[in-house]
Short mmCIF file of C-alpha atoms in Angstrom, two decimals:
data_model
loop_
_atom_site.label_atom_id
_atom_site.label_comp_id
_atom_site.label_asym_id
_atom_site.label_seq_id
_atom_site.Cartn_x
_atom_site.Cartn_y
_atom_site.Cartn_z
CA UNK A 1 -9.35 -18.26 -4.07
CA UNK A 2 -6.56 -16.24 -5.67
CA UNK A 3 -6.49 -12.54 -4.94
CA UNK A 4 -7.69 -10.94 -8.13
CA UNK A 5 -5.41 -7.91 -8.26
CA UNK A 6 -1.76 -8.27 -7.36
CA UNK A 7 -0.22 -4.83 -7.80
CA UNK A 8 3.44 -3.98 -7.27
CA UNK A 9 4.68 -0.45 -6.60
CA UNK A 10 8.34 0.44 -6.97
CA UNK A 11 9.29 3.67 -5.20
CA UNK A 12 11.63 5.18 -7.76
CA UNK A 13 11.75 8.41 -9.68
CA UNK A 14 10.32 7.01 -12.92
CA UNK A 15 7.18 7.93 -14.81
CA UNK A 16 3.80 6.75 -13.55
CA UNK A 17 2.36 3.74 -15.38
CA UNK A 18 -1.10 2.44 -14.57
CA UNK A 19 -2.71 -0.73 -15.92
CA UNK A 20 -4.46 -3.78 -14.46
CA UNK A 21 -2.13 -6.29 -12.78
CA UNK A 22 0.89 -4.24 -13.83
CA UNK A 23 3.78 -2.66 -11.99
CA UNK A 24 3.22 0.90 -10.89
CA UNK A 25 6.37 2.99 -10.83
CA UNK A 26 6.17 6.25 -8.92
CA UNK A 27 8.02 8.62 -6.66
CA UNK A 28 7.69 7.80 -2.92
CA UNK A 29 5.52 10.83 -2.16
CA UNK A 30 2.89 9.60 -4.62
CA UNK A 31 2.50 6.19 -2.98
CA UNK A 32 -0.15 7.14 -0.36
CA UNK A 33 -2.29 8.83 -3.03
CA UNK A 34 -2.11 5.81 -5.34
CA UNK A 35 -3.01 3.43 -2.51
CA UNK A 36 -5.87 5.64 -1.33
CA UNK A 37 -7.25 5.63 -4.87
CA UNK A 38 -7.07 1.82 -5.02
CA UNK A 39 -8.89 1.57 -1.67
CA UNK A 40 -11.97 3.29 -3.10
CA UNK A 41 -12.94 0.07 -4.85
CA UNK A 42 -11.78 -2.77 -2.60
CA UNK A 43 -9.92 -3.44 0.61
CA UNK A 44 -6.15 -3.11 0.18
CA UNK A 45 -3.36 -4.99 1.91
CA UNK A 46 -0.26 -2.81 1.62
CA UNK A 47 3.08 -4.51 2.27
CA UNK A 48 6.31 -2.58 2.91
CA UNK A 49 9.80 -4.04 3.22
CA UNK A 50 10.30 -2.81 6.82
CA UNK A 51 8.28 -2.05 9.94
CA UNK A 52 9.46 1.56 9.94
CA UNK A 53 8.25 2.12 6.37
CA UNK A 54 4.93 0.44 7.17
CA UNK A 55 4.36 2.79 10.12
CA UNK A 56 5.23 5.82 7.98
CA UNK A 57 2.79 4.72 5.28
CA UNK A 58 0.00 4.09 7.79
CA UNK A 59 0.41 7.61 9.16
CA UNK A 60 0.48 9.17 5.69
CA UNK A 61 -2.57 7.22 4.53
CA UNK A 62 -4.54 8.10 7.68
CA UNK A 63 -4.34 11.74 6.64
CA UNK A 64 -5.99 10.91 3.31
CA UNK A 65 -8.67 8.33 4.14
CA UNK A 66 -10.44 6.71 7.08
CA UNK A 67 -10.20 3.02 7.87
CA UNK A 68 -6.41 2.65 7.84
CA UNK A 69 -5.05 -0.07 10.16
CA UNK A 70 -1.49 -1.21 10.77
CA UNK A 71 -0.60 -4.82 11.46
CA UNK A 72 2.84 -4.88 13.16
CA UNK A 73 5.29 -7.76 13.41
CA UNK A 74 6.64 -9.20 16.63
CA UNK A 75 9.93 -7.70 17.72
CA UNK A 76 11.19 -11.25 18.26
CA UNK A 77 11.78 -14.22 15.97
CA UNK A 78 9.56 -17.29 16.44
CA UNK A 79 12.25 -19.44 18.11
CA UNK A 80 13.78 -16.86 20.44
CA UNK A 81 13.13 -17.22 24.15
CA UNK A 82 11.70 -13.71 24.22
CA UNK A 83 8.10 -12.50 24.21
CA UNK A 84 6.84 -9.61 22.06
CA UNK A 85 5.69 -6.45 23.84
CA UNK A 86 2.09 -6.49 25.07
CA UNK A 87 1.19 -3.36 23.11
CA UNK A 88 2.49 -4.96 19.89
CA UNK A 89 0.35 -8.04 20.50
CA UNK A 90 -2.69 -5.89 21.32
CA UNK A 91 -2.29 -3.85 18.14
CA UNK A 92 -2.12 -7.06 16.11
CA UNK A 93 -5.19 -8.51 17.81
CA UNK A 94 -7.16 -5.28 17.52
CA UNK A 95 -6.43 -5.05 13.80
CA UNK A 96 -7.48 -8.64 13.18
CA UNK A 97 -10.67 -8.24 15.22
CA UNK A 98 -11.67 -5.20 13.17
CA UNK A 99 -10.10 -6.09 9.85
CA UNK A 100 -13.44 -6.28 8.03
CA UNK A 101 -13.87 -2.54 8.71
CA UNK A 102 -10.48 -1.60 7.27
CA UNK A 103 -10.08 0.04 3.88
CA UNK A 104 -6.31 -0.36 4.00
CA UNK A 105 -4.26 -2.76 6.14
CA UNK A 106 -0.61 -1.75 6.22
CA UNK A 107 2.00 -4.31 7.20
CA UNK A 108 5.64 -5.28 6.75
CA UNK A 109 7.21 -8.24 4.97
CA UNK A 110 8.07 -9.74 8.35
CA UNK A 111 4.50 -9.54 9.63
CA UNK A 112 3.13 -10.90 6.36
CA UNK A 113 5.07 -14.19 6.53
CA UNK A 114 4.94 -14.67 10.30
CA UNK A 115 2.31 -17.25 11.35
CA UNK A 116 -0.48 -15.89 13.57
CA UNK A 117 -1.58 -17.80 16.65
CA UNK A 118 -5.34 -17.88 16.24
CA UNK A 119 -6.34 -18.45 19.89
CA UNK A 120 -6.16 -14.78 20.98
CA UNK A 121 -8.26 -13.73 18.00
CA UNK A 122 -10.92 -16.37 18.58
CA UNK A 123 -11.29 -15.58 22.30
CA UNK A 124 -14.41 -13.43 22.94
CA UNK A 125 -13.61 -9.76 23.51
CA UNK A 126 -13.60 -8.86 27.20
CA UNK A 127 -15.71 -5.71 27.41
CA UNK A 128 -16.62 -3.94 30.63
CA UNK A 129 -18.66 -0.80 31.31
CA UNK A 130 -19.98 1.25 34.19
CA UNK A 131 -23.10 -0.27 35.78
CA UNK A 132 -22.39 -3.74 34.35
CA UNK A 133 -22.98 -6.84 36.46
CA UNK A 134 -19.70 -8.75 36.54
CA UNK A 135 -18.50 -11.08 39.27
CA UNK A 136 -15.30 -9.79 40.84
CA UNK A 137 -13.42 -13.11 40.74
CA UNK A 138 -14.63 -13.83 37.21
CA UNK A 139 -13.07 -10.59 35.99
CA UNK A 140 -9.78 -11.54 37.66
CA UNK A 141 -9.88 -14.96 35.98
CA UNK A 142 -10.57 -13.34 32.61
CA UNK A 143 -7.60 -11.00 33.01
CA UNK A 144 -5.31 -13.89 33.91
CA UNK A 145 -6.53 -15.88 30.88
CA UNK A 146 -5.72 -12.91 28.66
CA UNK A 147 -2.16 -12.84 30.00
CA UNK A 148 -2.42 -9.75 32.20
CA UNK A 149 0.27 -9.88 34.88
CA UNK A 150 -0.92 -9.67 38.49
CA UNK A 151 1.27 -7.33 40.56
CA UNK A 152 1.09 -5.40 43.83
CA UNK A 153 0.96 -2.03 42.04
CA UNK A 154 0.25 -1.32 38.39
CA UNK A 155 3.20 0.30 36.63
CA UNK A 156 3.41 -1.16 33.12
CA UNK A 157 1.01 -2.00 30.30
CA UNK A 158 -0.40 -5.47 30.82
CA UNK A 159 -0.29 -5.23 34.65
CA UNK A 160 -3.26 -5.56 36.98
CA UNK A 161 -3.58 -5.30 40.76
CA UNK A 162 -6.33 -6.13 43.26
CA UNK A 163 -7.10 -4.10 46.39
CA UNK A 164 -10.27 -4.80 48.30
CA UNK A 165 -13.16 -4.21 45.90
CA UNK A 166 -10.95 -2.45 43.34
CA UNK A 167 -9.11 -3.82 40.31
CA UNK A 168 -6.48 -1.64 38.67
CA UNK A 169 -5.55 -2.65 35.14
CA UNK A 170 -3.32 -1.14 32.46
CA UNK A 171 -4.73 -2.01 29.00
CA UNK A 172 -1.86 -2.45 26.52
CA UNK A 173 -3.19 0.18 24.10
CA UNK A 174 -4.19 2.75 26.71
CA UNK A 175 -2.22 5.87 27.62
CA UNK A 176 -3.23 5.50 31.27
CA UNK A 177 -4.21 2.60 33.56
CA UNK A 178 -7.83 2.10 34.59
CA UNK A 179 -9.39 1.76 38.05
CA UNK A 180 -12.40 -0.55 38.25
CA UNK A 181 -14.43 -0.02 41.43
CA UNK A 182 -16.99 -2.66 42.39
CA UNK A 183 -20.09 -2.48 44.56
CA UNK A 184 -20.92 -6.13 45.13
CA UNK A 185 -20.91 -7.66 41.65
CA UNK A 186 -21.61 -4.39 39.90
CA UNK A 187 -18.96 -2.19 38.29
CA UNK A 188 -19.73 1.08 40.02
CA UNK A 189 -16.94 3.27 38.59
CA UNK A 190 -14.43 3.18 35.75
CA UNK A 191 -11.70 5.83 35.90
CA UNK A 192 -8.27 6.54 34.50
CA UNK A 193 -5.54 7.11 37.06
CA UNK A 194 -1.96 8.35 37.18
CA UNK A 195 0.86 5.89 37.81
CA UNK A 196 2.96 8.49 39.63
CA UNK A 197 0.49 9.21 42.45
CA UNK A 198 -2.14 6.48 41.88
CA UNK A 199 -4.90 9.11 41.83
CA UNK A 200 -7.86 8.79 39.48
CA UNK A 201 -8.57 11.80 37.25
CA UNK A 202 -11.16 11.01 34.56
CA UNK A 203 -14.31 8.89 34.43
CA UNK A 204 -14.79 6.39 31.58
CA UNK A 205 -18.40 6.44 30.39
CA UNK A 206 -18.04 4.27 27.28
CA UNK A 207 -17.42 0.50 27.16
CA UNK A 208 -13.79 -0.57 27.67
CA UNK A 209 -12.30 -3.45 25.67
CA UNK A 210 -9.52 -5.39 27.38
CA UNK A 211 -7.44 -6.96 24.60
CA UNK A 212 -5.15 -9.96 25.33
CA UNK A 213 -1.50 -9.19 26.07
CA UNK A 214 -0.21 -12.35 24.38
CA UNK A 215 -1.19 -14.43 21.38
CA UNK A 216 -0.29 -17.73 23.05
CA UNK A 217 -2.94 -18.05 25.76
CA UNK A 218 -2.79 -20.71 28.46
CA UNK A 219 -6.02 -22.69 28.08
CA UNK A 220 -6.70 -26.17 29.45
CA UNK A 221 -5.66 -27.60 26.10
CA UNK A 222 -2.36 -25.72 26.24
CA UNK A 223 -1.74 -27.02 29.76
CA UNK A 224 -2.34 -30.57 28.58
CA UNK A 225 0.07 -30.11 25.68
CA UNK A 226 2.69 -28.66 28.04
CA UNK A 227 2.36 -31.76 30.24
CA UNK A 228 2.88 -34.09 27.26
CA UNK A 229 5.81 -32.00 26.08
CA UNK A 230 7.75 -32.18 29.33
CA UNK A 231 7.25 -35.94 29.47
CA UNK A 232 8.98 -36.30 26.10
CA UNK A 233 11.61 -33.60 26.54
CA UNK A 234 12.95 -33.21 30.09
CA UNK A 235 14.95 -30.13 29.09
CA UNK A 236 11.60 -28.29 28.87
CA UNK A 237 10.53 -29.38 32.36
CA UNK A 238 10.90 -26.03 34.17
CA UNK A 239 9.15 -24.06 31.46
CA UNK A 240 6.32 -26.54 30.96
CA UNK A 241 5.71 -26.86 34.72
CA UNK A 242 5.00 -23.15 34.91
CA UNK A 243 2.73 -23.29 31.87
CA UNK A 244 0.82 -26.18 33.48
CA UNK A 245 0.29 -23.97 36.52
CA UNK A 246 -1.11 -21.20 34.33
CA UNK A 247 1.99 -19.01 34.61
CA UNK A 248 3.04 -17.05 31.54
CA UNK A 249 6.78 -17.44 31.08
CA UNK A 250 9.10 -15.28 29.01
CA UNK A 251 9.46 -16.81 25.58
CA UNK A 252 6.38 -19.03 25.72
CA UNK A 253 5.93 -18.05 22.07
CA UNK A 254 8.97 -20.16 21.18
CA UNK A 255 6.78 -23.22 21.80
CA UNK A 256 3.75 -21.87 19.94
CA UNK A 257 3.97 -24.50 17.21
CA UNK A 258 3.50 -27.35 19.68
CA UNK A 259 1.30 -25.64 22.28
CA UNK A 260 -1.15 -24.03 19.87
CA UNK A 261 -0.72 -25.67 16.47
CA UNK A 262 -3.67 -23.78 14.96
CA UNK A 263 -1.97 -20.99 13.01
CA UNK A 264 -3.02 -18.74 10.16
CA UNK A 265 -1.49 -16.12 7.90
CA UNK A 266 -2.55 -12.50 7.58
CA UNK A 267 -3.82 -13.17 4.06
CA UNK A 268 -6.41 -15.57 5.50
CA UNK A 269 -8.00 -12.73 7.48
CA UNK A 270 -8.46 -10.19 4.70
CA UNK A 271 -11.52 -10.08 2.46
CA UNK A 272 -11.80 -12.31 -0.58
CA UNK A 273 -10.90 -10.35 -3.67
CA UNK A 274 -8.86 -7.79 -1.78
CA UNK A 275 -5.98 -6.06 -3.51
CA UNK A 276 -2.42 -6.73 -2.40
CA UNK A 277 0.09 -3.98 -3.05
CA UNK A 278 3.75 -4.84 -2.63
CA UNK A 279 6.02 -1.83 -2.33
CA UNK A 280 9.45 -2.47 -3.79
CA UNK A 281 8.80 -6.13 -4.47
CA UNK A 282 12.46 -7.11 -4.85
CA UNK A 283 13.31 -5.63 -1.45
CA UNK A 284 10.41 -7.53 0.08
CA UNK A 285 11.58 -10.75 -1.55
CA UNK A 286 15.11 -10.21 -0.25
CA UNK A 287 13.82 -9.36 3.22
CA UNK A 288 11.66 -12.49 3.39
CA UNK A 289 14.52 -14.70 2.26
CA UNK A 290 16.75 -13.19 4.97
CA UNK A 291 14.06 -13.77 7.59
CA UNK A 292 13.59 -17.40 6.58
CA UNK A 293 17.35 -17.98 6.61
CA UNK A 294 17.76 -16.35 10.03
CA UNK A 295 14.79 -18.25 11.39
CA UNK A 296 16.27 -21.57 10.23
CA UNK A 297 19.57 -20.70 11.92
CA UNK A 298 17.77 -19.96 15.19
CA UNK A 299 15.79 -23.19 14.89
CA UNK A 300 18.92 -25.25 14.34
CA UNK A 301 20.72 -23.71 17.32
CA UNK A 302 17.87 -23.19 19.79
CA UNK A 303 17.46 -25.25 22.93
CA UNK A 304 13.90 -25.97 21.80
CA UNK A 305 15.03 -27.55 18.51
CA UNK A 306 13.96 -31.07 19.44
CA UNK A 307 10.51 -30.00 20.63
CA UNK A 308 9.77 -27.89 17.60
CA UNK A 309 10.80 -30.60 15.14
CA UNK A 310 8.92 -33.47 16.78
CA UNK A 311 7.33 -35.69 14.14
CA UNK A 312 4.15 -36.25 16.15
CA UNK A 313 3.41 -32.87 17.69
CA UNK A 314 5.15 -30.05 15.87
CA UNK A 315 3.65 -27.95 13.15
CA UNK A 316 6.21 -26.33 10.88
CA UNK A 317 5.58 -22.58 11.26
CA UNK A 318 7.72 -21.62 8.27
CA UNK A 319 5.81 -20.00 5.43
CA UNK A 320 7.64 -20.26 2.09
CA UNK A 321 8.10 -17.19 -0.05
CA UNK A 322 5.43 -17.12 -2.73
CA UNK A 323 5.35 -15.15 -5.94
CA UNK A 324 1.56 -14.97 -5.73
CA UNK A 325 -0.52 -14.71 -2.56
CA UNK A 326 -3.56 -16.94 -2.27
CA UNK A 327 -6.57 -17.32 0.01
CA UNK A 328 -7.80 -20.81 0.68
#
């Protein structure tokens, strides 16, 4: 189904024009007010040319209306052997999980065209609360599945540590790590604690959602695909061996197309009939073309080139630039 209203805003110092399916030309300071007005009727997907501008717009809009969510892009390109930050992934997942509640979703050109690995979104939300019955080992397994990194002492977002009947975990969107104290199979206490001295300081009385730290999650299916991949391409042996063992390796996302071929675009998650507002459409078009060009250069030169272009297994993650966005 084609999105019914495709509106373009050009941030220039021209007069304001307003008509259905037409360009709106306005000064930059007017943009949040125009978008907020559009959001009164239907959900809006607002696209900026850069991540910095998208963040600025999200902050400005949040002062005008409720229900503003930002969908950030990875800091890495799809074929780099680098993983995006856990807080970036968590923000993306959180937005997608709650996107039906959003009045405005703000994103960048890069995030708009980047394929989304659907597995982290489809995984049930891991929610824990004080007094809940939850087997100790099951919680550990759930954290590992969601790509939390087991360490001796929690120091960074995405870490978790186990000591006796206590699990310390640092949720990627939290300002402080959390201490989970068990009594048998019951969560007896949930508290925030300081990294510097490891002392707890505030009880958590509301449910706590533990969002995945990666979008490529190592399931049994992913392990099986990693096994097949290393059989065909020996150069991927070391990386695939670790994946088979359930170990998250840096840059696992570079193999997303063959490990988790089910991918979607951001447009597929927004409501049917939503409005799409493109700020400075020509700059967005130029930015997308640059991204596609750079991505193709990385693909041609990357060590994973053969794996990602396999005729039998690979799914081409490139999304072509479109003049009109469509759903379905």
